[in-house]
Short mmCIF file of C-alpha atoms in Angstrom, two decimals:
data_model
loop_
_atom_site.label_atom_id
_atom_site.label_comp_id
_atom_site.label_asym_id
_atom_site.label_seq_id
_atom_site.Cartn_x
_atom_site.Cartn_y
_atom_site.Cartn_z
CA UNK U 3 0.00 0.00 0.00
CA UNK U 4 0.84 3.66 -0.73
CA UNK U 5 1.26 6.32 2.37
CA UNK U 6 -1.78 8.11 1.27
CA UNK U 7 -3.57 4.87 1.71
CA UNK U 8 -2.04 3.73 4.62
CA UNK U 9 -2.92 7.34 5.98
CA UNK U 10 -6.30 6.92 5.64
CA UNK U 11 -6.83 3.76 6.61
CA UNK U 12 -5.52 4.94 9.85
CA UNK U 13 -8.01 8.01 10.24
CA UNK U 14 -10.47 5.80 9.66
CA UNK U 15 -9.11 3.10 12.12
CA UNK U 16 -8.44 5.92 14.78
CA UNK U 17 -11.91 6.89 14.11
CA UNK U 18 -13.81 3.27 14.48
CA UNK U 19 -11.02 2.51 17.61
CA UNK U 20 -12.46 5.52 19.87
CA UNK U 21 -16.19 4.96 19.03
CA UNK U 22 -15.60 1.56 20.10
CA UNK U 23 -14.17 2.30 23.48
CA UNK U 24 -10.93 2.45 23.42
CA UNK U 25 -9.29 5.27 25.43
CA UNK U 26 -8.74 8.02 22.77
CA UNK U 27 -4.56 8.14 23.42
CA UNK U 28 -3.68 4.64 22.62
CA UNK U 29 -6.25 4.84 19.13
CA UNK U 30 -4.24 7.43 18.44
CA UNK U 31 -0.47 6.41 19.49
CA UNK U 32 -1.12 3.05 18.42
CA UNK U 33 -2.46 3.19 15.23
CA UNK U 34 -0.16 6.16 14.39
CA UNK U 35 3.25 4.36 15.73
CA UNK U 36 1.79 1.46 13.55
CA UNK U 37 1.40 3.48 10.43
CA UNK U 38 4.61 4.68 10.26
CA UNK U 39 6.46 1.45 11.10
CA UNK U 40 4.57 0.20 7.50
CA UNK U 41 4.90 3.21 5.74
CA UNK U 42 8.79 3.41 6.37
CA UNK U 43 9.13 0.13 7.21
CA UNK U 44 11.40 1.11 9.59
CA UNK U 45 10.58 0.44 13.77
CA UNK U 46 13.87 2.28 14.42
CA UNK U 47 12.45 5.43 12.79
CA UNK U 48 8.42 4.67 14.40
CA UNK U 49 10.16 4.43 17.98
CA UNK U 50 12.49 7.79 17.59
CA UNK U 51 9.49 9.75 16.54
CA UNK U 52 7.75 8.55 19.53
CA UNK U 53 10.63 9.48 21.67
CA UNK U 54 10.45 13.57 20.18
CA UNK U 55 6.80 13.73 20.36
CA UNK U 56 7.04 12.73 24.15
CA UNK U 57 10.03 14.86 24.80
CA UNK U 58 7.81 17.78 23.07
CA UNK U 59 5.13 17.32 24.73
CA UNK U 60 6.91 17.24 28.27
CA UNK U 61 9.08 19.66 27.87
CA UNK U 62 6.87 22.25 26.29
CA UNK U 63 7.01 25.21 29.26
CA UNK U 64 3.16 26.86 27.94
CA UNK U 65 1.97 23.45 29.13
CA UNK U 66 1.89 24.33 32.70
CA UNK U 67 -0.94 26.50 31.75
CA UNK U 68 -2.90 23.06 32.29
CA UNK U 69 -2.13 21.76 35.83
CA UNK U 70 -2.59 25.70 36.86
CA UNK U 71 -6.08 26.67 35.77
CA UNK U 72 -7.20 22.84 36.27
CA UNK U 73 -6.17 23.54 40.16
CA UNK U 74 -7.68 26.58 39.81
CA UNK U 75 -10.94 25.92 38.39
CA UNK U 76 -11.13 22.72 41.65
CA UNK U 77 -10.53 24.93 43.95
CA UNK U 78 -13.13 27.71 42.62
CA UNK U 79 -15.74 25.21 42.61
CA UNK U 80 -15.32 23.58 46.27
CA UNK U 81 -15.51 27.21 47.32
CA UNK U 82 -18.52 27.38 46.19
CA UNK U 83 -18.46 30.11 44.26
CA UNK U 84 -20.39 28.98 41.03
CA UNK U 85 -23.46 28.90 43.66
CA UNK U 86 -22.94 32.41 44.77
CA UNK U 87 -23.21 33.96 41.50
CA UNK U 88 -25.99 32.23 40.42
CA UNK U 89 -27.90 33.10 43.55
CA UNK U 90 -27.34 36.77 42.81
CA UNK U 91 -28.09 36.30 38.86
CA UNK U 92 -31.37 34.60 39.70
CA UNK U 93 -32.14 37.65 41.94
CA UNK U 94 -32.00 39.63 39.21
CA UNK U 95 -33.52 37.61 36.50
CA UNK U 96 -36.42 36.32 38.41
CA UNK U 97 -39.51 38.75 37.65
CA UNK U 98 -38.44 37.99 33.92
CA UNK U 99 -40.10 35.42 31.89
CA UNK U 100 -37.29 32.23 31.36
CA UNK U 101 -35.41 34.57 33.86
CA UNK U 102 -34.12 31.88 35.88
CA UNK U 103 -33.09 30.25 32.42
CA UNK U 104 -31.39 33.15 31.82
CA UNK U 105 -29.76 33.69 35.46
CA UNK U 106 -28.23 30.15 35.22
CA UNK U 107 -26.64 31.13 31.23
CA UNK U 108 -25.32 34.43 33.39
CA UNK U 109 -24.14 32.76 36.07
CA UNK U 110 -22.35 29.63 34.17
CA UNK U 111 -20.73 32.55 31.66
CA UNK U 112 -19.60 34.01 34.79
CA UNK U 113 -18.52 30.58 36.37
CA UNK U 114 -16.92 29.26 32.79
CA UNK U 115 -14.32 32.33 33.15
CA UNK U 116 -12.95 30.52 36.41
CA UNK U 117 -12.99 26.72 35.57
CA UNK U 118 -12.54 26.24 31.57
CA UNK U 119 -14.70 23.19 32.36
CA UNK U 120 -18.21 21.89 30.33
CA UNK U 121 -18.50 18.68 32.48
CA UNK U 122 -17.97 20.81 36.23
CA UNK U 123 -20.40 23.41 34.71
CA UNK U 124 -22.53 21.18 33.93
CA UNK U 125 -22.31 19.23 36.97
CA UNK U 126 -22.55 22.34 39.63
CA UNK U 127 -25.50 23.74 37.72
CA UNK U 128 -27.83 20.57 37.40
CA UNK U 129 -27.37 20.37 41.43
CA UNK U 130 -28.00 24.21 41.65
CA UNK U 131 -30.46 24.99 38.66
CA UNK U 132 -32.51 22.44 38.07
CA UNK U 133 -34.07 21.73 41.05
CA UNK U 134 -34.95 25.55 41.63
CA UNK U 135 -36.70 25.41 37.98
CA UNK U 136 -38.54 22.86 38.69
CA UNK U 137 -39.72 24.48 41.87
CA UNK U 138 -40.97 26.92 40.12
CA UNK U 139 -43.16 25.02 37.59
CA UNK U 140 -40.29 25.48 34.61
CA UNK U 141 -40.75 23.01 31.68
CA UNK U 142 -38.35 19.84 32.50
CA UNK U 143 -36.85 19.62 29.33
CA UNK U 144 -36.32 23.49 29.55
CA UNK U 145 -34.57 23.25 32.72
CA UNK U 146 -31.97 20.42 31.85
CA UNK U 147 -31.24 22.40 28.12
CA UNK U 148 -30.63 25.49 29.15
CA UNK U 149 -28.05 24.08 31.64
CA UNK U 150 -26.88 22.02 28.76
CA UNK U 151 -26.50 24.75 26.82
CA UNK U 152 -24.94 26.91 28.99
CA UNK U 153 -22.57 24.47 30.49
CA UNK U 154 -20.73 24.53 27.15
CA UNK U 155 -19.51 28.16 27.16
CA UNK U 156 -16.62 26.71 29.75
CA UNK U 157 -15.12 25.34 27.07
CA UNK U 158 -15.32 28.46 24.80
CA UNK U 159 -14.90 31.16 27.50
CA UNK U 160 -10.96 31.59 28.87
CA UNK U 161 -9.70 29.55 30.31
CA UNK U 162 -10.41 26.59 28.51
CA UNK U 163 -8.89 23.06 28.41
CA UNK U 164 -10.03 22.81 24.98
CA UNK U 165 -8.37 26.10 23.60
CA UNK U 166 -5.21 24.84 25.41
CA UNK U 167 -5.14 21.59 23.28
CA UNK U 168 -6.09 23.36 20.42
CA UNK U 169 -3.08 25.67 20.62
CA UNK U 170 -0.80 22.67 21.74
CA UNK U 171 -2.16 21.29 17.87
CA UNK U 172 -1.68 24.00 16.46
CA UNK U 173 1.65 25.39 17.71
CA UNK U 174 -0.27 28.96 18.96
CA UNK U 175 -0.01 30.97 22.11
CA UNK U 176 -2.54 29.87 24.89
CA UNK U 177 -2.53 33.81 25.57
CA UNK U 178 -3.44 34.92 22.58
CA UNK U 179 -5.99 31.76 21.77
CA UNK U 180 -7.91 32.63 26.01
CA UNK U 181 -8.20 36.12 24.20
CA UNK U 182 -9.88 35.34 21.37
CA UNK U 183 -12.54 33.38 22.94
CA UNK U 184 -13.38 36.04 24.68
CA UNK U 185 -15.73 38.13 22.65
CA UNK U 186 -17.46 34.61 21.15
CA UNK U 187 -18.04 33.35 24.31
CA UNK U 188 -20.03 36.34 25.38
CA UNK U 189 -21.51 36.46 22.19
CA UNK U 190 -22.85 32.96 22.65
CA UNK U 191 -24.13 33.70 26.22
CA UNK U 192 -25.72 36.71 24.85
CA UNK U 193 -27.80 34.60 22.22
CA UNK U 194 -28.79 32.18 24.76
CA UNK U 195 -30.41 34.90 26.92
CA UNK U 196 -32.06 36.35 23.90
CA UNK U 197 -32.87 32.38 22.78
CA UNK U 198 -34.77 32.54 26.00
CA UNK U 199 -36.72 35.55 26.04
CA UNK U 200 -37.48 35.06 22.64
CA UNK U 201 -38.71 31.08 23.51
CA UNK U 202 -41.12 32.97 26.16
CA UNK U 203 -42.62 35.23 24.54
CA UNK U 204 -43.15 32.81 21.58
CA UNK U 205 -43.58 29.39 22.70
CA UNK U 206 -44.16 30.02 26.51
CA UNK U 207 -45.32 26.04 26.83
CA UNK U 208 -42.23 25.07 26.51
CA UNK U 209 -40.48 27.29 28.99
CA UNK U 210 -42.94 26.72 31.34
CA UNK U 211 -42.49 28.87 34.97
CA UNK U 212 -43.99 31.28 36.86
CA UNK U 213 -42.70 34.78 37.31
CA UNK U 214 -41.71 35.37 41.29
CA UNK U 215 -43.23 38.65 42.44
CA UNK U 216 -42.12 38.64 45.98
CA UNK U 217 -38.48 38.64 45.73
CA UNK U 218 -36.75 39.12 47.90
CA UNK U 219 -33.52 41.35 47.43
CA UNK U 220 -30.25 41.05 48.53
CA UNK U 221 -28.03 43.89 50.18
CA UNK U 222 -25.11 45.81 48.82
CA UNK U 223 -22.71 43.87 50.85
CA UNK U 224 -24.14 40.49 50.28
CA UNK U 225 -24.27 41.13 46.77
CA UNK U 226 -20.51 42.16 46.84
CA UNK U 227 -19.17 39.34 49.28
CA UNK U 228 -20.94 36.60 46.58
CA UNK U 229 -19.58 38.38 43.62
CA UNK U 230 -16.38 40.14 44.30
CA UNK U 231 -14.31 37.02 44.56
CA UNK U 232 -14.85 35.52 41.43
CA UNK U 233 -14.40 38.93 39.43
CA UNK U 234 -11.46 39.81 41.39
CA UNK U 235 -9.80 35.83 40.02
CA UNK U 236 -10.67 36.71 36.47
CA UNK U 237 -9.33 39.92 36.72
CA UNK U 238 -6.48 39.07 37.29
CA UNK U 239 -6.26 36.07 34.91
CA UNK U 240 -7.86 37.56 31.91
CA UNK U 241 -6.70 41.27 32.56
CA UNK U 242 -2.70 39.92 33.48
CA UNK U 243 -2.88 38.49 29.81
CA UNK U 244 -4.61 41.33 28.16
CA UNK U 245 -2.56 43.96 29.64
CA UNK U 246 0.87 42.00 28.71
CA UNK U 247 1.71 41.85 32.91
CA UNK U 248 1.30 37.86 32.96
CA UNK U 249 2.41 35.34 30.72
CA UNK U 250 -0.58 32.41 30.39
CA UNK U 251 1.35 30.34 32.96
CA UNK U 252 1.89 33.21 35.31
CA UNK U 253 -1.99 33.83 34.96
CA UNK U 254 -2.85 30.47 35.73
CA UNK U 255 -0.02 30.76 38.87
CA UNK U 256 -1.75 33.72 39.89
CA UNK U 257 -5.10 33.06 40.10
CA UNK U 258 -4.81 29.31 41.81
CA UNK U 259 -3.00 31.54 44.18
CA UNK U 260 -5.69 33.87 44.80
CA UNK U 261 -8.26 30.75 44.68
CA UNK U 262 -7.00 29.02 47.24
CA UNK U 263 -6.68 32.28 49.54
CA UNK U 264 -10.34 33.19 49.01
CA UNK U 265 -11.17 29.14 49.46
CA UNK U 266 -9.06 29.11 52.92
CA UNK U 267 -10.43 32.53 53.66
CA UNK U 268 -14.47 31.13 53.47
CA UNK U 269 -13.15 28.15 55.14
CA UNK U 270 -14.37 25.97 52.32
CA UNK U 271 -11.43 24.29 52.02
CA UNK U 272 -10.14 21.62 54.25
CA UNK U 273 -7.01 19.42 54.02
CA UNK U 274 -8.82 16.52 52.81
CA UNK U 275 -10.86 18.79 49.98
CA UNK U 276 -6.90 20.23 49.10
CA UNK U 277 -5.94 16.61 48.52
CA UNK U 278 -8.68 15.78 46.54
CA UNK U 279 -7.91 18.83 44.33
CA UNK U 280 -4.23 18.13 44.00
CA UNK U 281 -5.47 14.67 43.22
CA UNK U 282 -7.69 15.37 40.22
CA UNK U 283 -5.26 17.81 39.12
CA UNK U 284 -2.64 15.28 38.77
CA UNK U 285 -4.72 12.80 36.88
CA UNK U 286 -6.66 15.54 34.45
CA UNK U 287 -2.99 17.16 33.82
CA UNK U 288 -1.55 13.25 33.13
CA UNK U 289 -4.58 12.57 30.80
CA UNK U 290 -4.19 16.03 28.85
CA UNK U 291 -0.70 15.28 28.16
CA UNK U 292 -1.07 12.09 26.78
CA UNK U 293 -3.51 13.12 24.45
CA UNK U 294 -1.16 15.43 23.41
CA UNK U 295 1.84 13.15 22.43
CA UNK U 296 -0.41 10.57 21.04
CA UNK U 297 -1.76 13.97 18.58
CA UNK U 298 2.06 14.89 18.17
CA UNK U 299 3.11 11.10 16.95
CA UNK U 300 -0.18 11.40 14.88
CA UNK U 301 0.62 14.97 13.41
CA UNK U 302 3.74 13.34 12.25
CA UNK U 303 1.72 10.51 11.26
CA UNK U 304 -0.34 12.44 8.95
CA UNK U 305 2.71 14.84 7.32
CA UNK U 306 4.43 11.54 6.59
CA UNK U 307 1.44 10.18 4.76
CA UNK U 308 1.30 13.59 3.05
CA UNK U 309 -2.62 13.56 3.65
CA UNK U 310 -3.19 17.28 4.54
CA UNK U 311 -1.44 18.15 1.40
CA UNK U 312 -3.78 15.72 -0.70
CA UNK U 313 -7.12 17.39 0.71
CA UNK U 314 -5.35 20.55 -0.14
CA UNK U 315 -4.61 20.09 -3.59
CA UNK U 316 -8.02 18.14 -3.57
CA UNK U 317 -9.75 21.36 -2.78
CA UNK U 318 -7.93 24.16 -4.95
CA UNK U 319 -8.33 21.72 -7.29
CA UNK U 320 -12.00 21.46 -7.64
CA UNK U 321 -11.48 25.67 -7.34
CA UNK U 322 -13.30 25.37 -3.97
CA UNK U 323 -14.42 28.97 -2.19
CA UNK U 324 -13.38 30.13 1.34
CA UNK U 325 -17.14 29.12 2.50
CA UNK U 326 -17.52 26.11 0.89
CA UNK U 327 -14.31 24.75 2.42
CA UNK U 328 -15.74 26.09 5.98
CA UNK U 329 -19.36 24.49 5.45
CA UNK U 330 -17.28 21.03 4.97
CA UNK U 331 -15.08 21.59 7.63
CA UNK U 332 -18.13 22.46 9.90
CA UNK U 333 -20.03 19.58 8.64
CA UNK U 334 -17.15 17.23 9.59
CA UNK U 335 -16.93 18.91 12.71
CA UNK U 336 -20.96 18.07 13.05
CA UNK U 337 -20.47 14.62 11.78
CA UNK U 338 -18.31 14.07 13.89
CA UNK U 339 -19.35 15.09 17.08
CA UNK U 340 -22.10 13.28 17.00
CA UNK U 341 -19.97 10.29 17.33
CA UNK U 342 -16.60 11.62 19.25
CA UNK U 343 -16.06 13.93 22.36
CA UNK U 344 -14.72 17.10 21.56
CA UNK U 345 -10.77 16.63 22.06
CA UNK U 346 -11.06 13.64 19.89
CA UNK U 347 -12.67 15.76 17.03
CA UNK U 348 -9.52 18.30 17.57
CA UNK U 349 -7.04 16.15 17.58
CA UNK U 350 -8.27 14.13 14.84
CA UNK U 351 -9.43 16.68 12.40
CA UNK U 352 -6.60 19.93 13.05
CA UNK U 353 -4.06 18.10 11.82
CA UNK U 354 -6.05 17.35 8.83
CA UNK U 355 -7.21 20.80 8.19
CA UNK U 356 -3.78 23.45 9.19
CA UNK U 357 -1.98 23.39 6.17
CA UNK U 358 -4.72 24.11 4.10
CA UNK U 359 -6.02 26.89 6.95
CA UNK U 360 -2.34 27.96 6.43
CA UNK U 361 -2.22 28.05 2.73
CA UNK U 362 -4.92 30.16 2.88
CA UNK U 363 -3.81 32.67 4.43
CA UNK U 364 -6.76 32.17 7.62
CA UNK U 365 -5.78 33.16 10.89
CA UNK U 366 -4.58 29.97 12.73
CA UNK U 367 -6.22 31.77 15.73
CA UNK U 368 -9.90 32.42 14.72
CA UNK U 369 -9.37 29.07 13.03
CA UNK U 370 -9.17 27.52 16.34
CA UNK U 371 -12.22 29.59 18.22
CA UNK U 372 -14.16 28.26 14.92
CA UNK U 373 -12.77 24.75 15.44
CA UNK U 374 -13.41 24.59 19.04
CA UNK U 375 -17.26 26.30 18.96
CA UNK U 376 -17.97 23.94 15.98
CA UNK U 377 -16.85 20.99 18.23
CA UNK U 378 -18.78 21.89 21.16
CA UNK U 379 -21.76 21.68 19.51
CA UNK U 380 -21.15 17.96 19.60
CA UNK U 381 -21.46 17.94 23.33
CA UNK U 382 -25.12 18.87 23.25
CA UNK U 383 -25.51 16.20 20.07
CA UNK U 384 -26.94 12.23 20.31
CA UNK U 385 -25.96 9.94 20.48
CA UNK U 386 -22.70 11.14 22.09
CA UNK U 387 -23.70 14.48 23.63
CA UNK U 388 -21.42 14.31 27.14
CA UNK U 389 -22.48 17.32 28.68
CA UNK U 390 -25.98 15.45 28.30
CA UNK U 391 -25.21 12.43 29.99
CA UNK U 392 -23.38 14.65 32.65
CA UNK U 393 -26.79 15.96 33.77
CA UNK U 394 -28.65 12.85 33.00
CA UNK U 395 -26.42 11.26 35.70
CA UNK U 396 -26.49 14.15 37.71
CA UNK U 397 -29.48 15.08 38.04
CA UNK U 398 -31.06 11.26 39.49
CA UNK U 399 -34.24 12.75 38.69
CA UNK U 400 -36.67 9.73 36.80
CA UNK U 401 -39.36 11.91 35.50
CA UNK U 402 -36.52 13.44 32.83
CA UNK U 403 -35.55 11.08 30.63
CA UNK U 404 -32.57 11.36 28.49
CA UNK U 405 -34.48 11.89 25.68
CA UNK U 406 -35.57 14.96 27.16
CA UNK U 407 -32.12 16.01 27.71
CA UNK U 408 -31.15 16.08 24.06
CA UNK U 409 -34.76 17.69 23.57
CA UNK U 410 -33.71 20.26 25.79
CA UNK U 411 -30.31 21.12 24.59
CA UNK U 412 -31.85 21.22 20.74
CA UNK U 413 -32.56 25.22 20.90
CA UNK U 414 -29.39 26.08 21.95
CA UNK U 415 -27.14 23.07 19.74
CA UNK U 416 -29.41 25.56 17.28
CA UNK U 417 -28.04 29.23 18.89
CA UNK U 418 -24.43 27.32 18.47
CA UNK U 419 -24.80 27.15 15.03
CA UNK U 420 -25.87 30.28 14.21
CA UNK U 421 -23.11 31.92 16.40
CA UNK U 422 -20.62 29.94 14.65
CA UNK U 423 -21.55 31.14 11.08
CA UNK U 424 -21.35 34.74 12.36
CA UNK U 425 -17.77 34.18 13.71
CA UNK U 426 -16.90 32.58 10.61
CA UNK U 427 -18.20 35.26 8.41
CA UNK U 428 -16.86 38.20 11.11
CA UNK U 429 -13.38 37.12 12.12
CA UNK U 430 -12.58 40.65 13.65
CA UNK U 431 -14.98 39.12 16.29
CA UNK U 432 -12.46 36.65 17.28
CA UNK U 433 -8.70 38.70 16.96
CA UNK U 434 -10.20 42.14 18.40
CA UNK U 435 -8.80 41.60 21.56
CA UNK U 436 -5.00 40.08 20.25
#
């Protein structure tokens, strides 16, 4: 067999492997580390590239970006500080139609800048949110989507694990890529809240609720004490970076720092509960960086079977037009994510799609935002939508099935999509801030 055709064999074996089962680093390193052994026919040459994607990976100093703002988001959410802003966002949304719908988009946007995380978004907010929706007569299926929804601007919204990998892919700055999703994340909580006023006003049924009259409203101080915390952390992430004061690593130093002061300060934060976090950390940071060599050893993988420059001469071939190579790309993307998490759907299709992104002159940078939004629509997508069977597990709640999950989630999978055509069309929206 040919490279080319040994190349795609192995995309498509990578592809089956994962949807099997099989833990998404060793479909990759395997299968890769295989290819090139019969492409070469040389083991020697399969084992040293495995050798300098490890050492790459390992050695790579932007990398530490990941154990930081993993500790960071742990400790932020044993504080308990994605309940405190939601309490005060539901204060103010309340007397609105959907408004605690649209509290819980607020307060996740709000939470997502602090954690980078879908799955603890999701998690915190189907304990917090759903059960006071359903208090007040909201629409089950309502209640579960809009926290699926939301739960997926951690993952857009700086800082994110999945810009991190992205920008490990793609050889950018984490700096610069936490910047651009800045303005698109905030764009896509935006259209949720607007989603949801427009859904009751329209199609109230579905939202379901009952507007609270007697509210009761908190004081200046209270207000501050739940709030002030978390704003001061992603000042000083967010505006270190933006200013130029912090590197990404030193941002991610800074505010675990200031996390675990504010944790220790509300006395949320025992020895025990420190472990834990240190724990997780460990194994989230070990898992991250094997994904990432086994995407290095298949980068190499792919550039040896000289596949990304096939589907580029493919496409200039066949004269193909900026949007019509996007709509494919986001159609694989779709595709795709209906069958793979989001990190496989990265790692699998960047490599694919760079050289051609670079060829064309696009911005390797709103390439990724587009990548990673496009992606994340998978998460609210059967039959593989995780954030979905997050709060399906979560929630322990028999009267929502989770059919009525994915039901739920549809409106906003929806609002993805159309956010993600605007960003595509307006890339000023993502490289304002760089």
């Amino acid at each position: 067999m040919t490279p080319i055709e040994i190349g795609l064999i192995s995309v498509i074996a990578i592809v089956f492997l994962i949807y099997a089962g099989v833990y998404i680093p060793i479909a990759l390193g395997v299968v890769s580390f295989v290819s090139i052994w019969l492409m070469r026919d040389n083991f020697t040459l399969a084992l040293n590239l495995l050798k300098v994607a490890v050492g790459d990976s390992a050695m790579e100093y932007s990398f530490a970006t990941i154990p930081l703002f993993t500790f960071m988001g742990l400790i932020v959410s044993k504080a308990g500080l994605g309940r405190d802003i939601y309490e005060v966002m539901t204060m103010r949304f309340r007397k609105v139609k959907g408004g605690i719908g649209m509290a819980t988009v607020g307060a996740n946007a709000v939470f997502a800048a602090v954690t980078g995380s879908s799955i603890a978004s999701a998690s915190v907010f189907t304990k917090v949110s759903v059960p006071q929706m359903m208090a007040q007569a909201y629409n089950p299926r309502f209640a579960v989507g809009v926290v699926a929804g939301s739960s997926v601007l951690g993952m857009i919204i700086p800082p994110s694990a999945m810009l991190i990998i992205y920008s490990f892919v793609a050889e950018q700055s984490v700096g610069d890529m936490f910047l651009a999703g800045v303005i698109p994340g905030i764009m896509l909580a935006i259209a949720y809240v607007g989603a949801i006023w427009v859904m009751g006003r329209f199609t109230p049924a579905f939202v379901g609720g009952r507007v609270v009259e007697d509210t009761e409203w908190m004081s200046g101080r209270e207000i501050a004490s739940k709030t002030l915390p978390t704003l001061f952390i992603i000042t000083i992430v967010l505006g270190g970076i933006y200013t130029g004061w912090l590197t990404a690593v030193e941002a991610g130093a800074a505010g675990a720092f200031v996390a675990l002061i504010i944790a220790v300060a509300r006395k949320s934060m025992s020895p025990r509960a420190f472990w834990d976090a240190l724990l997780e950390t460990g194994h989230i940071t070990a898992a991250i960086l094997f994904l990432i060599t086994a995407a290095s050893i298949y980068s190499r993988m792919l550039g040896l079977a000289g596949l990304p420059n096939q589907l580029q001469d493919l496409l200039a071939g066949n004269s193909a037009s900026f949007w019509s190579i996007m709509l494919l790309y986001v159609l694989l993307m779709l595709f795709l994510g209906t069958l793979l998490d989001t990190a496989s759907i990265i790692l699998i299709v960047v490599p694919l799609f760079l050289p051609m992104a670079e060829a064309l002159d696009m911005s390797l940078i709103w390439f990724g935002i587009i990548t990673v939004v496009g992606a994340e629509i998978g998460l609210l997508t059967p039959p593989l939508g995780i954030s979905c069977f997050v709060i399906k597990s979560t929630i322990n709640d028999d009267r929502i099935s989770l059919k009525d999950v994915f039901m739920g989630a549809l409106p906003f999978a929806f609002v993805m999509l159309v956010v993600l055509f605007v960003l595509i069309e307006f890339p000023i929206l993502s490289l304002a801030l760089i």
